[in-house]
GROMACS .gro file of C-alpha atoms in nm:
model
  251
    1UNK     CA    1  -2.696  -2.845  -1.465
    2UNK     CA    2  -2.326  -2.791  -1.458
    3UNK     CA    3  -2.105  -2.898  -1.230
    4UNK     CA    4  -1.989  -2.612  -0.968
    5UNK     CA    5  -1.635  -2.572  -0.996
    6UNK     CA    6  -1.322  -2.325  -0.984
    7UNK     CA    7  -1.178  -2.186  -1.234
    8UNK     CA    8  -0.890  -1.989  -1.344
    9UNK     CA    9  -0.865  -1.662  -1.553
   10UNK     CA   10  -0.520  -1.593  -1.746
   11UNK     CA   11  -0.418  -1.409  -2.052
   12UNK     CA   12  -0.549  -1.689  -2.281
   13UNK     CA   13  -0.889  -1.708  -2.140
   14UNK     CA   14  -1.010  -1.367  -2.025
   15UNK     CA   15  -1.124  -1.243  -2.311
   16UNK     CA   16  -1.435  -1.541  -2.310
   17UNK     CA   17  -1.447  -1.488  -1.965
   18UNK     CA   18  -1.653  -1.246  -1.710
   19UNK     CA   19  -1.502  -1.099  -1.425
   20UNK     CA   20  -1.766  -1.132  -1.132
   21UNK     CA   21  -1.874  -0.736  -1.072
   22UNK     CA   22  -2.018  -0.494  -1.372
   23UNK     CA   23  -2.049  -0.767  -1.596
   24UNK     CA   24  -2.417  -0.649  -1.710
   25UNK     CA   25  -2.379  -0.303  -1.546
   26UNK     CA   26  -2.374  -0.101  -1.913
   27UNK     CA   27  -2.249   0.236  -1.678
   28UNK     CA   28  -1.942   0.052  -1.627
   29UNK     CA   29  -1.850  -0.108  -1.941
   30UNK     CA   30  -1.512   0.102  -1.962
   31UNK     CA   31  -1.450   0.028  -1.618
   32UNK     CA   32  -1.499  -0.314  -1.682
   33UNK     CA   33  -1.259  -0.371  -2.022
   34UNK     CA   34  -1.019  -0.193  -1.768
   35UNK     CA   35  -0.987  -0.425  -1.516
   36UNK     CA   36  -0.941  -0.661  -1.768
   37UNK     CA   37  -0.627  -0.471  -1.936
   38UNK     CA   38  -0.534  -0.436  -1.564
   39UNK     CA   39  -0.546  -0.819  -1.501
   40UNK     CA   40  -0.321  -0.934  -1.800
   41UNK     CA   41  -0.090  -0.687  -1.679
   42UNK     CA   42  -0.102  -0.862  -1.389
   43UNK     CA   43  -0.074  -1.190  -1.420
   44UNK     CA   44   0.293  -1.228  -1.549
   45UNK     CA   45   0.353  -1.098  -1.159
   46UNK     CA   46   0.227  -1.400  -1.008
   47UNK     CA   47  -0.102  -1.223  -0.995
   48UNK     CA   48  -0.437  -1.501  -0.932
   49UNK     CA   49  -0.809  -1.436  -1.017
   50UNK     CA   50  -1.002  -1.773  -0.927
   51UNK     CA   51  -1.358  -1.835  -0.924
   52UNK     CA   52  -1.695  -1.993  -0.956
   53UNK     CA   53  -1.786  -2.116  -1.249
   54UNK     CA   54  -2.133  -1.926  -1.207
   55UNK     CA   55  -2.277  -1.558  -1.282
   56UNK     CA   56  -2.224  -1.391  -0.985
   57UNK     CA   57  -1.981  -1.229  -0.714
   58UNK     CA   58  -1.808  -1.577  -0.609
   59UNK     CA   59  -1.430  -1.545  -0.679
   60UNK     CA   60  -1.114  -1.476  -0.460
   61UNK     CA   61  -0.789  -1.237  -0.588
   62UNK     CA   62  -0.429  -1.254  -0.465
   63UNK     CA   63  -0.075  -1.188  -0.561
   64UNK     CA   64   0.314  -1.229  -0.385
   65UNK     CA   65   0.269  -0.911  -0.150
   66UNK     CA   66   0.536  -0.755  -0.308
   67UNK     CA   67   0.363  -0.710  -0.655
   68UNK     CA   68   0.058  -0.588  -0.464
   69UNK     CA   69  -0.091  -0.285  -0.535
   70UNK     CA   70  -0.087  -0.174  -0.168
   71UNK     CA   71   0.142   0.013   0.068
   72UNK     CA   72   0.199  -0.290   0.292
   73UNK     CA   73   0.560  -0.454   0.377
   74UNK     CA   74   0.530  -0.866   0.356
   75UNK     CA   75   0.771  -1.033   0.231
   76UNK     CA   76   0.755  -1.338   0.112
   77UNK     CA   77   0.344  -1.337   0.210
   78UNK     CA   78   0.023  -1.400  -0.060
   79UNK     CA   79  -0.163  -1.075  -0.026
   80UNK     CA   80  -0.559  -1.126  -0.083
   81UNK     CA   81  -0.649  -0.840  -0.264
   82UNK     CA   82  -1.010  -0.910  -0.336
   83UNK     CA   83  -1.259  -1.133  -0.220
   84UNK     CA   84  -1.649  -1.169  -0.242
   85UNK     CA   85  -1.904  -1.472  -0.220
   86UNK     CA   86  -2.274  -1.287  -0.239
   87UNK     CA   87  -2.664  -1.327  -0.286
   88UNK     CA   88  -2.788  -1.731  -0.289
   89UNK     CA   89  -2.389  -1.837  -0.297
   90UNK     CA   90  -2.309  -1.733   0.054
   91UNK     CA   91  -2.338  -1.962   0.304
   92UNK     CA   92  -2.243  -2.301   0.104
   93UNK     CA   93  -1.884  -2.317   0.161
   94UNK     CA   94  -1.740  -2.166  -0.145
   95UNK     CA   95  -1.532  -1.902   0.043
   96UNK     CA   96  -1.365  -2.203   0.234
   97UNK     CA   97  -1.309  -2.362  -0.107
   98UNK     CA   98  -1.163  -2.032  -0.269
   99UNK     CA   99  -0.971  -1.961   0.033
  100UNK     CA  100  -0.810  -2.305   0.020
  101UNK     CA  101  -0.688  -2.224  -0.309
  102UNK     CA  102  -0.511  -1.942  -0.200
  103UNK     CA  103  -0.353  -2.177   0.096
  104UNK     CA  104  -0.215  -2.378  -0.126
  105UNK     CA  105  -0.065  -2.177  -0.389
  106UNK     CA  106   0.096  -2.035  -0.080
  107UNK     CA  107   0.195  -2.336   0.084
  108UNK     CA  108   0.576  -2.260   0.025
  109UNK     CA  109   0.545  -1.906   0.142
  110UNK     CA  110   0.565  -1.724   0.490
  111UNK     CA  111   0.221  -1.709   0.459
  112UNK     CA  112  -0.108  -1.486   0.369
  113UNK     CA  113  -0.193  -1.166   0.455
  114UNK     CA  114  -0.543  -0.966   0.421
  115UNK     CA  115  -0.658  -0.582   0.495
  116UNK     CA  116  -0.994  -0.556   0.683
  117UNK     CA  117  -1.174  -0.270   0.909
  118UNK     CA  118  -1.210  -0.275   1.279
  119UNK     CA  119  -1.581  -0.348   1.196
  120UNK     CA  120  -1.786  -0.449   0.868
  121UNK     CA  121  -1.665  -0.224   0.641
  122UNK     CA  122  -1.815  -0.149   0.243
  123UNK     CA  123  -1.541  -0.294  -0.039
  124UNK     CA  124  -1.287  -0.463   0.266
  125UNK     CA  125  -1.295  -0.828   0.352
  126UNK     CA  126  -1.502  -0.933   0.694
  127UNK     CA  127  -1.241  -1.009   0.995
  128UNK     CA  128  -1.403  -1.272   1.099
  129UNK     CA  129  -1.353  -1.443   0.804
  130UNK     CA  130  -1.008  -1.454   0.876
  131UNK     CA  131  -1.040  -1.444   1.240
  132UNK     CA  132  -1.173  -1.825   1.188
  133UNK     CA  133  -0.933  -1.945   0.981
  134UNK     CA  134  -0.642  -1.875   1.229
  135UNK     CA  135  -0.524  -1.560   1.126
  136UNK     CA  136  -0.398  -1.256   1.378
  137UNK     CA  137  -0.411  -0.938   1.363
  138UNK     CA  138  -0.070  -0.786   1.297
  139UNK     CA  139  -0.096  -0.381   1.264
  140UNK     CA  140  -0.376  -0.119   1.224
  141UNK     CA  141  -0.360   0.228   1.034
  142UNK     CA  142  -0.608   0.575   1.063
  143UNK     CA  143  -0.892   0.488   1.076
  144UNK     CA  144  -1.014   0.176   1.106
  145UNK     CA  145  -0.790  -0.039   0.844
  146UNK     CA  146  -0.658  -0.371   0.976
  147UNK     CA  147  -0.373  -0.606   0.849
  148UNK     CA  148  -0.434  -0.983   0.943
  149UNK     CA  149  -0.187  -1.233   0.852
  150UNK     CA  150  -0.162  -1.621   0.892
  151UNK     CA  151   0.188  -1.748   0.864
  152UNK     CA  152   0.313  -2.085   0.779
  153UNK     CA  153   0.557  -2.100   1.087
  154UNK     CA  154   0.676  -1.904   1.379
  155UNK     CA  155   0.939  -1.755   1.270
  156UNK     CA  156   0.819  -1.578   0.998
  157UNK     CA  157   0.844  -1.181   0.954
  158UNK     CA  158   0.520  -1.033   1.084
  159UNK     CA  159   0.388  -0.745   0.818
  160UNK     CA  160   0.272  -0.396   0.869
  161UNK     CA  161   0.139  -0.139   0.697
  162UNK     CA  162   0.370   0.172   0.578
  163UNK     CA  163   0.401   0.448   0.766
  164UNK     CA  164   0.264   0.682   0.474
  165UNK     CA  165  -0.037   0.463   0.509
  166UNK     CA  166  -0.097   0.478   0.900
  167UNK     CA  167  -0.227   0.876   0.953
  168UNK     CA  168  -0.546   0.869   0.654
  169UNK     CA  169  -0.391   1.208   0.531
  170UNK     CA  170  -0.330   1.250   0.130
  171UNK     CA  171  -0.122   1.623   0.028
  172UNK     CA  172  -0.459   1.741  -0.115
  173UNK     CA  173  -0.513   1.978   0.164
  174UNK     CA  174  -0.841   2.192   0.017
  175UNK     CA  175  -1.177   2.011  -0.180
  176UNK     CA  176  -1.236   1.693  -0.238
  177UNK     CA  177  -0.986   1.424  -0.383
  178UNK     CA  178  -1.034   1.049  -0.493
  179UNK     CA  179  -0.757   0.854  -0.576
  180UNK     CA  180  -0.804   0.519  -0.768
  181UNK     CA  181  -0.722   0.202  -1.011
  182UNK     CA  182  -0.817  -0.008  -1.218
  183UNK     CA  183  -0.835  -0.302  -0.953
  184UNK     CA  184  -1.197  -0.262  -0.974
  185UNK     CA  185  -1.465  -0.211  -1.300
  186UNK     CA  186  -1.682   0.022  -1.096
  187UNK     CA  187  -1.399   0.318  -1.056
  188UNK     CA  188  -1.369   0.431  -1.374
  189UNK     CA  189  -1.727   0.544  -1.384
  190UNK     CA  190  -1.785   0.604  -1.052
  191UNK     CA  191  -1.525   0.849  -1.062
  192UNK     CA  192  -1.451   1.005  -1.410
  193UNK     CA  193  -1.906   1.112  -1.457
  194UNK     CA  194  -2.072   1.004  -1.103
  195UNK     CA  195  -1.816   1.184  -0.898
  196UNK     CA  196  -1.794   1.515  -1.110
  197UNK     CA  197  -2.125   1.546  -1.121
  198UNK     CA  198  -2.194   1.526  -0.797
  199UNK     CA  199  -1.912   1.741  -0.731
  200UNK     CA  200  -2.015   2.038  -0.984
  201UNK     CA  201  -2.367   2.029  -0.883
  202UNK     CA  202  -2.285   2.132  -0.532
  203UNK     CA  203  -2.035   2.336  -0.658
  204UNK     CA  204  -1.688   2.115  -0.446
  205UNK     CA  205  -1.332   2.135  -0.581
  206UNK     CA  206  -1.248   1.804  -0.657
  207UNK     CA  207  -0.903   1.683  -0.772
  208UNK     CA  208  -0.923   1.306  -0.948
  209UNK     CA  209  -0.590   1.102  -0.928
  210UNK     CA  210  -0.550   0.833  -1.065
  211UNK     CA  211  -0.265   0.553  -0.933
  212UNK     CA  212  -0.131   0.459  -1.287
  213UNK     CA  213   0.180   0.195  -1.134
  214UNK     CA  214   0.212  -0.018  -0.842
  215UNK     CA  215   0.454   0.203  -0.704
  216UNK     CA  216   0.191   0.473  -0.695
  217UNK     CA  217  -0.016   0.226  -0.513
  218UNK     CA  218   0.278   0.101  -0.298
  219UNK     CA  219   0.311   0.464  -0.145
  220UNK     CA  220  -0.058   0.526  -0.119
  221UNK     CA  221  -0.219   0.747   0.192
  222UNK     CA  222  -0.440   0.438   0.322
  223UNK     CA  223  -0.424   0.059   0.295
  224UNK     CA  224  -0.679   0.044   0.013
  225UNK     CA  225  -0.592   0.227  -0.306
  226UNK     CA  226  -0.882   0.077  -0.531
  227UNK     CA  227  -1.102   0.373  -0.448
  228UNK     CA  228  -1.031   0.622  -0.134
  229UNK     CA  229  -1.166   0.989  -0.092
  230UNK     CA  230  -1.016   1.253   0.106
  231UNK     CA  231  -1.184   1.590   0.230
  232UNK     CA  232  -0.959   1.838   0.274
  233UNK     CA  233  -0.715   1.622   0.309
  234UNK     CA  234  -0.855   1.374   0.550
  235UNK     CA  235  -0.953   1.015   0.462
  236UNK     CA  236  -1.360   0.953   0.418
  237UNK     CA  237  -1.374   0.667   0.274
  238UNK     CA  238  -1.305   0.370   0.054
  239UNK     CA  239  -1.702   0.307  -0.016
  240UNK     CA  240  -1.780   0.382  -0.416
  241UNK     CA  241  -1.987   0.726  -0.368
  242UNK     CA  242  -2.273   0.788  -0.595
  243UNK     CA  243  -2.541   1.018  -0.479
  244UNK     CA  244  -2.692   0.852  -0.195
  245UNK     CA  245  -2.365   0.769  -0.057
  246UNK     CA  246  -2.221   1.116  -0.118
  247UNK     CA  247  -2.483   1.259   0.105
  248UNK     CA  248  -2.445   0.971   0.384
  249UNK     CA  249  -2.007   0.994   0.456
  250UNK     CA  250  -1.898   1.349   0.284
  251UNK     CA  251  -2.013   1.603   0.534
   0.00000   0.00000   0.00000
């Protein structure tokens, strides 16, 4: 059996290597190519995918806050943009391990910052997470987004979100509108065939943006710009809708 042990994707290895999520999901195999064009675009920015050497959802993102693709001000913080330990993994310490990785690659930094919801939310980190590794809560935005931050001493700016982020309004004021990136392999399909069709069948305007450059994503309506939907303008939710979920949070 082999060893368990981290490991780290860059532009010479990605190609041999799988991403965690949609790696046998054939829906999403444009979604999943993207992320990958998405990553190496990334990485010259300081940008870090680490994880398990395993098949599964075991791996921690993050990047220098101010190459995140998020309307948050940090400077000089780590932003964790993406992190997931599931199924028979959970529950052994590799989130401790992963997380320790991104302690140290930020050692020489004010320190990290996360985004979570006031309570378990779908596709956002767990608070309490962060909660036990000494981290505080630092500013909320509309409706239940959180920022958490941990900094390396006590002088150190506190973040917040951006204003434009705080009220969960986009300017797409009638039908339905999802804005998303790349950041994730299950968008692309989710959006560009599960979406529509769901959309045509019950006969809904929808309006499909998608945030091409971090400053798109730097000036986005809510703290997660991976995948949000608005209703008439309002903020839904950042949960990937297919049919089932359609019915459950679009009213």
């Amino acid at each position: 059996m082999e060893e368990l042990k981290i490991k780290k994707l860059s532009v010479e290895n990605i190609a041999d290597e799988h991403i965690c999520c949609a790696f046998s999901d054939k829906k999403c195999i444009e979604g999943y190519e993207a992320k990958k064009v998405w990553l190496k675009n990334q990485f010259n920015d300081g940008y870090v995918f680490k994880k398990l050497n395993v098949r599964g959802k075991v791996f921690i993102e993050y990047v220098p806050a101010e190459k995140a693709w998020l309307p948050i001000v940090a400077p000089d913080y780590m932003l964790i943009n993406c992190f997931w330990v599931s199924g028979k993994y959970k529950g052994q310490g590799h989130a401790k391990e992963l997380f320790q990785e991104c302690v140290e690659d930020s050692k020489n930094m004010n320190g990290i910052v996360a985004v979570a919801g006031t309570k378990k939310q779908p596709f956002l980190s767990e608070k309490k997470f962060f909660q036990k590794q000494g981290f505080e809560l630092c500013d909320k935005a509309e409706p239940y987004f959180e920022l958490w931050y941990k900094p390396n001493q006590k002088n150190a700016t506190v973040p917040k979100f951006k204003d434009c982020a705080k009220k969960a309004e986009c300017d797409i004021k009638e039908g339905l509108s999802v804005y998303y990136t790349n950041a994730c392999p299950f968008t692309e399909y989710y959006v560009n065939v599960e979406l529509k069709e769901i959309a045509k069948k019950r006969g809904i305007k929808l309006k499909i943006v998608k945030l091409k450059t971090r400053e798109q994503a730097q000036n986005h309506f809510v703290p997660h710009s991976i995948y949000s939907v608005f209703n008439n303008g309002k903020f839904v939710t950042q949960h990937i809708l297919n049919e089932k979920y359609f019915e459950k949070f679009v009213k």
